[in-house]
Amino acid sequence: REGECGGCSSIDCGSCYVRNFVSSLKGKKLLDVGCGVGIFLEVAKTRGYEVKGIDFNKDVLHFVSSSVRDSIIISDFNQFDTKEKFDIITMWYVIEHLPNPDEIIKKVWGMLKYGGIFAISTPNGYGASVRFNPRWYYSVVPRDHIFEFSQNAISILLKRNSFKVLNFVNTGFHPERVIKIPVLRSLFGLYQRMFNLGDTFEVYAVKRFY
């Protein structure tokens, strides 16, 4: 769906706020889970990160830039095992596809350094479209979306796995999906932003010291 980037083109664009929670970028180890063709990795590398990506689809390597090709591992994240610890782990539009999100979050916790950042973006199962136009919304949800998380649900998952939630960022404002009268769309768009009812959101959490 439009507005769900699946991998940002910039690490500090209006869509990905990783750098807001990292005091220094240079030399930080970043793992992007479900990295696809590596666009996010490319930009992160130019910002000074030491990058690594993982994706289960070996065909992505045909489209990956040579600058990050050697940094991408082809593997199912469930089977991926490493003793390396990361400063940041990102999942851009991935967690909704996974059948075991609780286990995945536990796995991420074990791969992060203490104080490390876990950044997730996902469709909003309690956003404006699903609340005000549910028939349309559920008609277009991809079949491989196993979960549609609300902010409260993802917060509970993170907290019970020893993460502290730092911030939510609402994204994907599409008043046209709800309001058919053009003159009213801008008003509904303002309402969405005032009450954080984006059709997608990002959440940033930190691995706690206890």
PDB file of N, CA, C and O in Angstrom, residues 4 7 10 20 23 36 45 50 57 61 81 87 90 93 103 116 120 141 147 157 166-167 180 185 199-200:
ATOM      1  N   GLU A   4       3.790   2.873   2.614  1.00  0.00           N
ATOM      2  CA  GLU A   4       4.518   1.888   3.386  1.00  0.00           C
ATOM      3  C   GLU A   4       5.802   1.594   2.642  1.00  0.00           C
ATOM      4  O   GLU A   4       5.838   0.834   1.688  1.00  0.00           O
ATOM      5  N   GLY A   7      11.466   0.170   3.516  1.00  0.00           N
ATOM      6  CA  GLY A   7      12.895   0.436   3.490  1.00  0.00           C
ATOM      7  C   GLY A   7      13.120   1.860   3.047  1.00  0.00           C
ATOM      8  O   GLY A   7      12.881   2.203   1.906  1.00  0.00           O
ATOM      9  N   SER A  10      16.389   7.272   3.138  1.00  0.00           N
ATOM     10  CA  SER A  10      17.293   8.115   3.922  1.00  0.00           C
ATOM     11  C   SER A  10      17.140   7.811   5.400  1.00  0.00           C
ATOM     12  O   SER A  10      16.042   7.623   5.890  1.00  0.00           O
ATOM     13  N   ASN A  20      17.790  10.114  15.780  1.00  0.00           N
ATOM     14  CA  ASN A  20      17.323  10.883  16.938  1.00  0.00           C
ATOM     15  C   ASN A  20      17.698  10.225  18.257  1.00  0.00           C
ATOM     16  O   ASN A  20      17.747  10.883  19.290  1.00  0.00           O
ATOM     17  N   SER A  23      23.585   8.959  19.726  1.00  0.00           N
ATOM     18  CA  SER A  23      24.384  10.164  19.940  1.00  0.00           C
ATOM     19  C   SER A  23      25.472  10.328  18.900  1.00  0.00           C
ATOM     20  O   SER A  23      25.830  11.435  18.515  1.00  0.00           O
ATOM     21  N   GLY A  36      15.757  -6.351   1.939  1.00  0.00           N
ATOM     22  CA  GLY A  36      15.392  -6.207   0.532  1.00  0.00           C
ATOM     23  C   GLY A  36      16.598  -5.902  -0.332  1.00  0.00           C
ATOM     24  O   GLY A  36      17.650  -6.534  -0.201  1.00  0.00           O
ATOM     25  N   LYS A  45      25.167   3.358   5.485  1.00  0.00           N
ATOM     26  CA  LYS A  45      26.627   3.255   5.336  1.00  0.00           C
ATOM     27  C   LYS A  45      27.243   4.618   5.060  1.00  0.00           C
ATOM     28  O   LYS A  45      28.312   4.955   5.597  1.00  0.00           O
ATOM     29  N   GLU A  50      28.383   0.857  10.437  1.00  0.00           N
ATOM     30  CA  GLU A  50      28.860  -0.429   9.949  1.00  0.00           C
ATOM     31  C   GLU A  50      27.619  -1.284   9.740  1.00  0.00           C
ATOM     32  O   GLU A  50      26.946  -1.653  10.707  1.00  0.00           O
ATOM     33  N   ASN A  57      15.228 -13.782   0.752  1.00  0.00           N
ATOM     34  CA  ASN A  57      15.058 -13.887  -0.697  1.00  0.00           C
ATOM     35  C   ASN A  57      16.396 -13.685  -1.409  1.00  0.00           C
ATOM     36  O   ASN A  57      16.889 -12.565  -1.513  1.00  0.00           O
ATOM     37  N   LEU A  61      19.798 -10.114  -4.347  1.00  0.00           N
ATOM     38  CA  LEU A  61      21.208  -9.847  -4.624  1.00  0.00           C
ATOM     39  C   LEU A  61      21.436  -9.384  -6.056  1.00  0.00           C
ATOM     40  O   LEU A  61      22.442  -8.738  -6.348  1.00  0.00           O
ATOM     41  N   ASP A  81      21.934 -17.097  13.211  1.00  0.00           N
ATOM     42  CA  ASP A  81      22.600 -17.163  14.506  1.00  0.00           C
ATOM     43  C   ASP A  81      23.933 -16.436  14.418  1.00  0.00           C
ATOM     44  O   ASP A  81      24.697 -16.634  13.475  1.00  0.00           O
ATOM     45  N   ASP A  87      24.420  -2.221  17.686  1.00  0.00           N
ATOM     46  CA  ASP A  87      23.938  -1.004  18.346  1.00  0.00           C
ATOM     47  C   ASP A  87      22.500  -0.705  17.958  1.00  0.00           C
ATOM     48  O   ASP A  87      21.747  -0.117  18.746  1.00  0.00           O
ATOM     49  N   THR A  90      16.990  -2.791  12.858  1.00  0.00           N
ATOM     50  CA  THR A  90      15.801  -2.206  12.237  1.00  0.00           C
ATOM     51  C   THR A  90      14.981  -3.283  11.537  1.00  0.00           C
ATOM     52  O   THR A  90      15.518  -4.249  11.007  1.00  0.00           O
ATOM     53  N   TYR A  93       8.688  -2.679   7.975  1.00  0.00           N
ATOM     54  CA  TYR A  93       7.569  -3.434   7.391  1.00  0.00           C
ATOM     55  C   TYR A  93       7.916  -4.912   7.235  1.00  0.00           C
ATOM     56  O   TYR A  93       7.817  -5.494   6.162  1.00  0.00           O
ATOM     57  N   GLU A 103       8.748 -14.214  19.866  1.00  0.00           N
ATOM     58  CA  GLU A 103      10.054 -14.872  19.785  1.00  0.00           C
ATOM     59  C   GLU A 103      11.058 -14.012  19.015  1.00  0.00           C
ATOM     60  O   GLU A 103      12.248 -13.971  19.344  1.00  0.00           O
ATOM     61  N   GLY A 116      21.080  -0.558  23.232  1.00  0.00           N
ATOM     62  CA  GLY A 116      20.882  -0.560  21.783  1.00  0.00           C
ATOM     63  C   GLY A 116      19.451  -0.246  21.393  1.00  0.00           C
ATOM     64  O   GLY A 116      18.508  -0.436  22.174  1.00  0.00           O
ATOM     65  N   ILE A 120      11.162  -0.272  14.522  1.00  0.00           N
ATOM     66  CA  ILE A 120      10.176  -1.050  13.766  1.00  0.00           C
ATOM     67  C   ILE A 120       9.248  -0.094  13.040  1.00  0.00           C
ATOM     68  O   ILE A 120       8.832   0.926  13.598  1.00  0.00           O
ATOM     69  N   VAL A 141      -5.663  -5.534   2.634  1.00  0.00           N
ATOM     70  CA  VAL A 141      -4.552  -6.037   3.450  1.00  0.00           C
ATOM     71  C   VAL A 141      -3.920  -7.239   2.746  1.00  0.00           C
ATOM     72  O   VAL A 141      -4.622  -8.193   2.407  1.00  0.00           O
ATOM     73  N   PHE A 147      -0.211 -10.332  11.199  1.00  0.00           N
ATOM     74  CA  PHE A 147      -0.664  -9.476  12.289  1.00  0.00           C
ATOM     75  C   PHE A 147      -0.804  -8.040  11.787  1.00  0.00           C
ATOM     76  O   PHE A 147      -0.047  -7.600  10.928  1.00  0.00           O
ATOM     77  N   LEU A 157       4.281  -5.982  23.726  1.00  0.00           N
ATOM     78  CA  LEU A 157       5.266  -6.989  23.318  1.00  0.00           C
ATOM     79  C   LEU A 157       6.682  -6.541  23.658  1.00  0.00           C
ATOM     80  O   LEU A 157       7.495  -7.330  24.159  1.00  0.00           O
ATOM     81  N   LEU A 166      10.733   4.285  23.501  1.00  0.00           N
ATOM     82  CA  LEU A 166      11.174   5.677  23.513  1.00  0.00           C
ATOM     83  C   LEU A 166      10.191   6.604  22.817  1.00  0.00           C
ATOM     84  O   LEU A 166       9.929   7.702  23.286  1.00  0.00           O
ATOM     85  N   ASN A 167       9.662   6.134  21.687  1.00  0.00           N
ATOM     86  CA  ASN A 167       8.827   7.050  20.906  1.00  0.00           C
ATOM     87  C   ASN A 167       8.045   6.286  19.848  1.00  0.00           C
ATOM     88  O   ASN A 167       8.509   5.262  19.331  1.00  0.00           O
ATOM     89  N   LYS A 180     -14.452  10.951   0.859  1.00  0.00           N
ATOM     90  CA  LYS A 180     -14.583  11.040  -0.595  1.00  0.00           C
ATOM     91  C   LYS A 180     -14.809  12.473  -1.079  1.00  0.00           C
ATOM     92  O   LYS A 180     -14.588  12.777  -2.243  1.00  0.00           O
ATOM     93  N   ARG A 185     -11.313  16.572   2.963  1.00  0.00           N
ATOM     94  CA  ARG A 185     -10.155  15.698   3.189  1.00  0.00           C
ATOM     95  C   ARG A 185      -9.074  16.368   4.025  1.00  0.00           C
ATOM     96  O   ARG A 185      -8.456  15.739   4.885  1.00  0.00           O
ATOM     97  N   ASP A 199      -1.977   5.510   9.116  1.00  0.00           N
ATOM     98  CA  ASP A 199      -2.212   4.128   8.700  1.00  0.00           C
ATOM     99  C   ASP A 199      -0.985   3.254   8.921  1.00  0.00           C
ATOM    100  O   ASP A 199      -1.058   2.025   8.784  1.00  0.00           O
ATOM    101  N   THR A 200       0.127   3.877   9.246  1.00  0.00           N
ATOM    102  CA  THR A 200       1.345   3.156   9.605  1.00  0.00           C
ATOM    103  C   THR A 200       1.997   3.895  10.764  1.00  0.00           C
ATOM    104  O   THR A 200       1.670   5.046  11.040  1.00  0.00           O
TER     105      THR A 200
END
